[in-house]
Amino acid sequence: QIQLVQSGPELKKPGESVKISCKASGYTFTDYAMHWVKQAPGKGLKWMGWINTYTGKPTYADDFKGRFVFSLEASASTANLQISNLKNEDTATYFCARLMGDYWGQGVMVTVSS
Amino acid sequence: DIQMTQSPSLLSASVGDRVTLNCKASQNINKNLNWYQQKLGEAPKLLIYYTNNLQTGIPSRFSGSGSGTDYTLTISSLQPEDVATYFCFQYNSGHTFGAGTKLELK
C-alpha cells in the first residue's frame, strides 16, 4: 500500500538547521509531485511548495523562499525539507503530501527554542 | 497571490443538522478547489476534489458546490465523527489553503 513515512520530531535552537525526510513506498516515486505543508501549533495549513520528483525542480511559495530547500534522494524514494537559520516561528508540524490521490506523511514536529 | 477566505471560522451545530461551510477566493479559481477535513492530531484528509467530486470512501452526506470565486461544502446530516476543522484549498494559480472552519457539536 502507498505510504509516506516521515522522520522523527526535532528540537533545535534558533540559528540551527534541520533536515526532515519523507520516504515514499508503494508507488513509482518519480511519477508524482511531492508537496510540503506547514502547520504551526493551533493554526491552519500553509502550503510551502512542491518538488517535481522527476526533474528535481522545486517551487516555493513566497513565504518560503530563502531558508527552505526541497531536495530528493530519488534512488531512495525520499523527499527532504531542509530549513536553515531556524527561527522561533518555524516551530510547527511539517507534512509531506502526495496530493494526487491524497497521501500524507504523519507529520514532523519541529520545535525551535533556546 | 490568490487569497482564500473561509466562513465562519467557528461553527456549532447539532447532530442531524444540515451544515454549510463557505470559501471565497480573491479571484476566479475555475472550480479548482478541494476540501480537506483535519481531526486533532491527524493529517488532513481529502473530502471533495474539483469543487464537487466526492473522494473515494467519503460518506455521501458530504457534498461540494460552487463556481467562480464562491464555494460551499455541505454536510447534509451532521454526525459526531464530523467534528473537525475543514480547509478549502485552491490550485488554480499557485496553491493556497483557507484559514479553516472549526466545526463543533452544540
PDB file of C-alpha atoms in Angstrom:
ATOM      1  CA  GLN A   1       0.000   0.000   0.000  1.00  0.00           C
ATOM      2  CA  ILE A   2       1.050   3.590  -0.548  1.00  0.00           C
ATOM      3  CA  GLN A   3       2.758   5.207   2.425  1.00  0.00           C
ATOM      4  CA  LEU A   4       4.688   8.353   3.197  1.00  0.00           C
ATOM      5  CA  VAL A   5       6.783   7.925   6.320  1.00  0.00           C
ATOM      6  CA  GLN A   6       8.472  10.983   7.771  1.00  0.00           C
ATOM      7  CA  SER A   7      11.397  11.264  10.136  1.00  0.00           C
ATOM      8  CA  GLY A   8      11.045  11.902  13.834  1.00  0.00           C
ATOM      9  CA  PRO A   9      10.486  15.034  15.927  1.00  0.00           C
ATOM     10  CA  GLU A  10      13.232  17.623  16.165  1.00  0.00           C
ATOM     11  CA  LEU A  11      14.243  20.069  18.883  1.00  0.00           C
ATOM     12  CA  LYS A  12      16.550  22.814  17.672  1.00  0.00           C
ATOM     13  CA  LYS A  13      17.945  26.140  18.800  1.00  0.00           C
ATOM     14  CA  PRO A  14      17.456  29.386  16.883  1.00  0.00           C
ATOM     15  CA  GLY A  15      20.012  29.702  14.121  1.00  0.00           C
ATOM     16  CA  GLU A  16      20.484  25.961  13.704  1.00  0.00           C
ATOM     17  CA  SER A  17      19.378  23.903  10.698  1.00  0.00           C
ATOM     18  CA  VAL A  18      17.115  20.890  10.390  1.00  0.00           C
ATOM     19  CA  LYS A  19      16.516  18.306   7.676  1.00  0.00           C
ATOM     20  CA  ILE A  20      13.263  16.363   7.551  1.00  0.00           C
ATOM     21  CA  SER A  21      12.817  13.300   5.358  1.00  0.00           C
ATOM     22  CA  CYS A  22       9.759  11.769   3.723  1.00  0.00           C
ATOM     23  CA  LYS A  23      10.141   8.224   2.414  1.00  0.00           C
ATOM     24  CA  ALA A  24       7.578   7.057  -0.101  1.00  0.00           C
ATOM     25  CA  SER A  25       6.654   3.460  -0.794  1.00  0.00           C
ATOM     26  CA  GLY A  26       4.048   1.562  -2.767  1.00  0.00           C
ATOM     27  CA  TYR A  27       4.261   3.592  -5.974  1.00  0.00           C
ATOM     28  CA  THR A  28       6.742   4.916  -8.500  1.00  0.00           C
ATOM     29  CA  PHE A  29       8.246   7.883  -6.678  1.00  0.00           C
ATOM     30  CA  THR A  30       9.088   9.891  -9.773  1.00  0.00           C
ATOM     31  CA  ASP A  31       5.535   9.752 -11.153  1.00  0.00           C
ATOM     32  CA  TYR A  32       4.025  12.212  -8.657  1.00  0.00           C
ATOM     33  CA  ALA A  33       4.933  15.594  -7.254  1.00  0.00           C
ATOM     34  CA  MET A  34       5.651  15.942  -3.558  1.00  0.00           C
ATOM     35  CA  HIS A  35       4.219  18.882  -1.670  1.00  0.00           C
ATOM     36  CA  TRP A  36       5.171  20.318   1.703  1.00  0.00           C
ATOM     37  CA  VAL A  37       2.689  21.850   4.152  1.00  0.00           C
ATOM     38  CA  LYS A  38       3.346  23.709   7.414  1.00  0.00           C
ATOM     39  CA  GLN A  39       1.033  23.791  10.399  1.00  0.00           C
ATOM     40  CA  ALA A  40       2.014  25.947  13.358  1.00  0.00           C
ATOM     41  CA  PRO A  41       0.597  24.889  16.746  1.00  0.00           C
ATOM     42  CA  GLY A  42      -3.139  25.557  16.844  1.00  0.00           C
ATOM     43  CA  LYS A  43      -3.065  27.176  13.414  1.00  0.00           C
ATOM     44  CA  GLY A  44      -4.164  26.337   9.899  1.00  0.00           C
ATOM     45  CA  LEU A  45      -2.406  24.734   6.990  1.00  0.00           C
ATOM     46  CA  LYS A  46       0.100  26.641   4.916  1.00  0.00           C
ATOM     47  CA  TRP A  47       1.260  25.359   1.544  1.00  0.00           C
ATOM     48  CA  MET A  48       5.046  25.668   1.343  1.00  0.00           C
ATOM     49  CA  GLY A  49       5.658  24.458  -2.182  1.00  0.00           C
ATOM     50  CA  TRP A  50       6.366  21.340  -4.152  1.00  0.00           C
ATOM     51  CA  ILE A  51       9.126  19.445  -5.879  1.00  0.00           C
ATOM     52  CA  ASN A  52       8.966  17.739  -9.236  1.00  0.00           C
ATOM     53  CA  THR A  53      10.198  14.288  -8.327  1.00  0.00           C
ATOM     54  CA  TYR A  54      11.155  13.518 -11.922  1.00  0.00           C
ATOM     55  CA  THR A  55      13.284  16.588 -12.613  1.00  0.00           C
ATOM     56  CA  GLY A  56      14.097  17.618  -9.064  1.00  0.00           C
ATOM     57  CA  LYS A  57      12.911  21.160  -9.698  1.00  0.00           C
ATOM     58  CA  PRO A  58      11.484  22.811  -6.576  1.00  0.00           C
ATOM     59  CA  THR A  59       8.840  25.535  -6.445  1.00  0.00           C
ATOM     60  CA  TYR A  60       8.487  27.602  -3.283  1.00  0.00           C
ATOM     61  CA  ALA A  61       5.588  29.663  -2.021  1.00  0.00           C
ATOM     62  CA  ASP A  62       6.605  33.278  -1.456  1.00  0.00           C
ATOM     63  CA  ASP A  63       6.813  32.926   2.322  1.00  0.00           C
ATOM     64  CA  PHE A  64       9.205  30.002   1.988  1.00  0.00           C
ATOM     65  CA  LYS A  65      11.838  31.402  -0.343  1.00  0.00           C
ATOM     66  CA  GLY A  66      15.337  31.683   1.066  1.00  0.00           C
ATOM     67  CA  ARG A  67      15.783  29.456   4.113  1.00  0.00           C
ATOM     68  CA  PHE A  68      13.822  26.457   2.867  1.00  0.00           C
ATOM     69  CA  VAL A  69      15.172  23.832   0.480  1.00  0.00           C
ATOM     70  CA  PHE A  70      13.358  20.865  -1.024  1.00  0.00           C
ATOM     71  CA  SER A  71      15.548  18.046  -2.276  1.00  0.00           C
ATOM     72  CA  LEU A  72      15.356  14.451  -3.364  1.00  0.00           C
ATOM     73  CA  GLU A  73      17.119  11.166  -2.926  1.00  0.00           C
ATOM     74  CA  ALA A  74      15.224   9.615  -5.804  1.00  0.00           C
ATOM     75  CA  SER A  75      17.059   6.328  -5.608  1.00  0.00           C
ATOM     76  CA  ALA A  76      15.700   6.019  -2.069  1.00  0.00           C
ATOM     77  CA  SER A  77      12.233   7.356  -2.960  1.00  0.00           C
ATOM     78  CA  THR A  78      12.786  10.102  -0.405  1.00  0.00           C
ATOM     79  CA  ALA A  79      11.998  13.788  -0.397  1.00  0.00           C
ATOM     80  CA  ASN A  80      13.690  16.110   2.051  1.00  0.00           C
ATOM     81  CA  LEU A  81      12.959  19.521   3.540  1.00  0.00           C
ATOM     82  CA  GLN A  82      15.835  21.479   4.971  1.00  0.00           C
ATOM     83  CA  ILE A  83      15.313  24.661   6.964  1.00  0.00           C
ATOM     84  CA  SER A  84      18.332  26.793   7.774  1.00  0.00           C
ATOM     85  CA  ASN A  85      18.806  29.618  10.283  1.00  0.00           C
ATOM     86  CA  LEU A  86      15.812  28.389  12.284  1.00  0.00           C
ATOM     87  CA  LYS A  87      13.555  30.947  13.958  1.00  0.00           C
ATOM     88  CA  ASN A  88      11.011  30.544  16.743  1.00  0.00           C
ATOM     89  CA  GLU A  89       8.226  30.963  14.196  1.00  0.00           C
ATOM     90  CA  ASP A  90       9.416  27.844  12.370  1.00  0.00           C
ATOM     91  CA  THR A  91       8.024  25.811  15.275  1.00  0.00           C
ATOM     92  CA  ALA A  92       5.389  23.715  13.532  1.00  0.00           C
ATOM     93  CA  THR A  93       4.412  20.350  12.183  1.00  0.00           C
ATOM     94  CA  TYR A  94       5.626  19.804   8.648  1.00  0.00           C
ATOM     95  CA  PHE A  95       3.768  17.409   6.384  1.00  0.00           C
ATOM     96  CA  CYS A  96       4.850  15.933   3.093  1.00  0.00           C
ATOM     97  CA  ALA A  97       1.971  15.056   0.816  1.00  0.00           C
ATOM     98  CA  ARG A  98       1.266  13.433  -2.497  1.00  0.00           C
ATOM     99  CA  LEU A  99      -1.828  15.490  -3.211  1.00  0.00           C
ATOM    100  CA  MET A 100      -2.757  13.380  -6.234  1.00  0.00           C
ATOM    101  CA  GLY A 101      -4.629  10.565  -4.569  1.00  0.00           C
ATOM    102  CA  ASP A 102      -4.401  12.205  -1.136  1.00  0.00           C
ATOM    103  CA  TYR A 103      -1.457  10.577   0.603  1.00  0.00           C
ATOM    104  CA  TRP A 104       0.148  12.365   3.536  1.00  0.00           C
ATOM    105  CA  GLY A 105       3.029  11.727   5.837  1.00  0.00           C
ATOM    106  CA  GLN A 106       2.332  11.598   9.553  1.00  0.00           C
ATOM    107  CA  GLY A 107       3.922  14.999  10.060  1.00  0.00           C
ATOM    108  CA  VAL A 108       7.130  16.012  11.814  1.00  0.00           C
ATOM    109  CA  MET A 109       7.035  18.349  14.796  1.00  0.00           C
ATOM    110  CA  VAL A 110       9.928  20.782  14.726  1.00  0.00           C
ATOM    111  CA  THR A 111      10.396  22.812  17.892  1.00  0.00           C
ATOM    112  CA  VAL A 112      12.716  25.801  17.861  1.00  0.00           C
ATOM    113  CA  SER A 113      13.585  27.024  21.325  1.00  0.00           C
ATOM    114  CA  SER A 114      16.592  28.462  23.069  1.00  0.00           C
TER     115      SER A 114
ATOM    116  CA  ASP B   1      -1.410  35.559  -4.954  1.00  0.00           C
ATOM    117  CA  ILE B   2      -4.917  34.180  -4.524  1.00  0.00           C
ATOM    118  CA  GLN B   3      -6.364  34.573  -1.029  1.00  0.00           C
ATOM    119  CA  MET B   4      -8.958  32.163   0.292  1.00  0.00           C
ATOM    120  CA  THR B   5     -11.414  33.351   2.946  1.00  0.00           C
ATOM    121  CA  GLN B   6     -13.422  30.787   4.869  1.00  0.00           C
ATOM    122  CA  SER B   7     -16.524  31.494   6.889  1.00  0.00           C
ATOM    123  CA  PRO B   8     -17.484  31.054   9.555  1.00  0.00           C
ATOM    124  CA  SER B   9     -14.266  30.407  11.444  1.00  0.00           C
ATOM    125  CA  LEU B  10     -16.198  28.515  14.120  1.00  0.00           C
ATOM    126  CA  LEU B  11     -19.482  26.687  13.664  1.00  0.00           C
ATOM    127  CA  SER B  12     -21.527  24.983  16.357  1.00  0.00           C
ATOM    128  CA  ALA B  13     -24.231  22.604  15.216  1.00  0.00           C
ATOM    129  CA  SER B  14     -26.276  19.674  16.466  1.00  0.00           C
ATOM    130  CA  VAL B  15     -26.240  16.077  15.308  1.00  0.00           C
ATOM    131  CA  GLY B  16     -28.513  15.766  12.312  1.00  0.00           C
ATOM    132  CA  ASP B  17     -28.207  19.414  11.277  1.00  0.00           C
ATOM    133  CA  ARG B  18     -27.504  20.460   7.718  1.00  0.00           C
ATOM    134  CA  VAL B  19     -24.246  22.391   7.827  1.00  0.00           C
ATOM    135  CA  THR B  20     -22.810  24.768   5.228  1.00  0.00           C
ATOM    136  CA  LEU B  21     -19.219  25.958   5.146  1.00  0.00           C
ATOM    137  CA  ASN B  22     -18.118  28.727   2.825  1.00  0.00           C
ATOM    138  CA  CYS B  23     -14.951  29.569   0.961  1.00  0.00           C
ATOM    139  CA  LYS B  24     -14.395  32.693  -1.097  1.00  0.00           C
ATOM    140  CA  ALA B  25     -11.455  33.209  -3.439  1.00  0.00           C
ATOM    141  CA  SER B  26      -9.952  36.611  -4.179  1.00  0.00           C
ATOM    142  CA  GLN B  27     -10.296  35.859  -7.901  1.00  0.00           C
ATOM    143  CA  ASN B  28     -11.874  33.280 -10.178  1.00  0.00           C
ATOM    144  CA  ILE B  29     -10.363  29.851  -9.491  1.00  0.00           C
ATOM    145  CA  ASN B  30     -12.288  27.959 -12.186  1.00  0.00           C
ATOM    146  CA  LYS B  31     -13.576  25.294  -9.779  1.00  0.00           C
ATOM    147  CA  ASN B  32     -10.002  24.212  -8.988  1.00  0.00           C
ATOM    148  CA  LEU B  33     -10.822  23.726  -5.330  1.00  0.00           C
ATOM    149  CA  ASN B  34     -10.560  20.876  -2.862  1.00  0.00           C
ATOM    150  CA  TRP B  35     -11.973  20.452   0.630  1.00  0.00           C
ATOM    151  CA  TYR B  36      -9.990  18.773   3.405  1.00  0.00           C
ATOM    152  CA  GLN B  37     -11.029  17.574   6.832  1.00  0.00           C
ATOM    153  CA  GLN B  38      -8.499  17.565   9.644  1.00  0.00           C
ATOM    154  CA  LYS B  39      -9.106  15.963  13.008  1.00  0.00           C
ATOM    155  CA  LEU B  40      -6.959  16.785  16.002  1.00  0.00           C
ATOM    156  CA  GLY B  41      -3.522  15.236  15.769  1.00  0.00           C
ATOM    157  CA  GLU B  42      -4.065  13.816  12.291  1.00  0.00           C
ATOM    158  CA  ALA B  43      -3.033  14.655   8.760  1.00  0.00           C
ATOM    159  CA  PRO B  44      -5.646  16.310   6.566  1.00  0.00           C
ATOM    160  CA  LYS B  45      -7.964  14.080   4.578  1.00  0.00           C
ATOM    161  CA  LEU B  46      -9.396  14.905   1.164  1.00  0.00           C
ATOM    162  CA  LEU B  47     -13.186  15.027   1.086  1.00  0.00           C
ATOM    163  CA  ILE B  48     -14.045  16.772  -2.181  1.00  0.00           C
ATOM    164  CA  TYR B  49     -11.914  17.462  -5.243  1.00  0.00           C
ATOM    165  CA  TYR B  50     -12.531  19.819  -8.156  1.00  0.00           C
ATOM    166  CA  THR B  51     -15.383  21.546  -6.316  1.00  0.00           C
ATOM    167  CA  ASN B  52     -17.968  18.777  -6.297  1.00  0.00           C
ATOM    168  CA  ASN B  53     -16.354  15.349  -6.678  1.00  0.00           C
ATOM    169  CA  LEU B  54     -16.566  13.055  -3.677  1.00  0.00           C
ATOM    170  CA  GLN B  55     -13.299  11.331  -2.830  1.00  0.00           C
ATOM    171  CA  THR B  56     -13.479   7.544  -2.677  1.00  0.00           C
ATOM    172  CA  GLY B  57     -14.592   6.308   0.723  1.00  0.00           C
ATOM    173  CA  ILE B  58     -16.073   9.614   1.882  1.00  0.00           C
ATOM    174  CA  PRO B  59     -19.696   9.437   3.085  1.00  0.00           C
ATOM    175  CA  SER B  60     -22.295  10.801   0.727  1.00  0.00           C
ATOM    176  CA  ARG B  61     -23.524  13.285   3.333  1.00  0.00           C
ATOM    177  CA  PHE B  62     -20.595  15.452   2.208  1.00  0.00           C
ATOM    178  CA  SER B  63     -21.041  17.488  -0.956  1.00  0.00           C
ATOM    179  CA  GLY B  64     -19.449  20.477  -2.615  1.00  0.00           C
ATOM    180  CA  SER B  65     -20.610  23.166  -4.974  1.00  0.00           C
ATOM    181  CA  GLY B  66     -19.607  26.499  -6.379  1.00  0.00           C
ATOM    182  CA  SER B  67     -18.022  28.338  -9.230  1.00  0.00           C
ATOM    183  CA  GLY B  68     -16.036  31.459  -9.920  1.00  0.00           C
ATOM    184  CA  THR B  69     -14.993  32.823  -6.540  1.00  0.00           C
ATOM    185  CA  ASP B  70     -17.587  31.236  -4.220  1.00  0.00           C
ATOM    186  CA  TYR B  71     -17.593  27.647  -2.991  1.00  0.00           C
ATOM    187  CA  THR B  72     -19.507  25.640  -0.419  1.00  0.00           C
ATOM    188  CA  LEU B  73     -19.069  22.406   1.488  1.00  0.00           C
ATOM    189  CA  THR B  74     -22.309  20.942   2.797  1.00  0.00           C
ATOM    190  CA  ILE B  75     -22.822  18.198   5.331  1.00  0.00           C
ATOM    191  CA  SER B  76     -26.396  17.051   4.907  1.00  0.00           C
ATOM    192  CA  SER B  77     -26.800  15.483   8.341  1.00  0.00           C
ATOM    193  CA  LEU B  78     -24.051  16.196  10.848  1.00  0.00           C
ATOM    194  CA  GLN B  79     -22.597  13.189  12.654  1.00  0.00           C
ATOM    195  CA  PRO B  80     -20.459  13.220  15.819  1.00  0.00           C
ATOM    196  CA  GLU B  81     -17.441  11.979  13.853  1.00  0.00           C
ATOM    197  CA  ASP B  82     -17.607  15.085  11.653  1.00  0.00           C
ATOM    198  CA  VAL B  83     -16.188  17.247  14.436  1.00  0.00           C
ATOM    199  CA  ALA B  84     -13.031  18.578  12.824  1.00  0.00           C
ATOM    200  CA  THR B  85     -11.536  21.580  11.097  1.00  0.00           C
ATOM    201  CA  TYR B  86     -12.300  21.957   7.396  1.00  0.00           C
ATOM    202  CA  PHE B  87      -9.992  23.663   4.927  1.00  0.00           C
ATOM    203  CA  CYS B  88     -10.580  24.722   1.363  1.00  0.00           C
ATOM    204  CA  PHE B  89      -7.596  24.632  -0.994  1.00  0.00           C
ATOM    205  CA  GLN B  90      -7.235  26.261  -4.393  1.00  0.00           C
ATOM    206  CA  TYR B  91      -4.823  25.043  -7.042  1.00  0.00           C
ATOM    207  CA  ASN B  92      -5.876  27.223  -9.960  1.00  0.00           C
ATOM    208  CA  SER B  93      -2.961  29.603  -9.620  1.00  0.00           C
ATOM    209  CA  GLY B  94      -0.325  28.505  -7.189  1.00  0.00           C
ATOM    210  CA  HIS B  95      -1.780  26.755  -4.196  1.00  0.00           C
ATOM    211  CA  THR B  96      -3.498  28.296  -1.176  1.00  0.00           C
ATOM    212  CA  PHE B  97      -5.333  26.955   1.846  1.00  0.00           C
ATOM    213  CA  GLY B  98      -8.112  28.826   3.533  1.00  0.00           C
ATOM    214  CA  ALA B  99      -7.769  29.530   7.250  1.00  0.00           C
ATOM    215  CA  GLY B 100     -10.239  26.825   8.150  1.00  0.00           C
ATOM    216  CA  THR B 101     -13.647  26.375   9.753  1.00  0.00           C
ATOM    217  CA  LYS B 102     -13.717  24.602  13.085  1.00  0.00           C
ATOM    218  CA  LEU B 103     -16.870  22.534  13.398  1.00  0.00           C
ATOM    219  CA  GLU B 104     -18.056  21.574  16.852  1.00  0.00           C
ATOM    220  CA  LEU B 105     -21.122  19.968  18.337  1.00  0.00           C
ATOM    221  CA  LYS B 106     -23.636  22.173  20.070  1.00  0.00           C
TER     222      LYS B 106
END
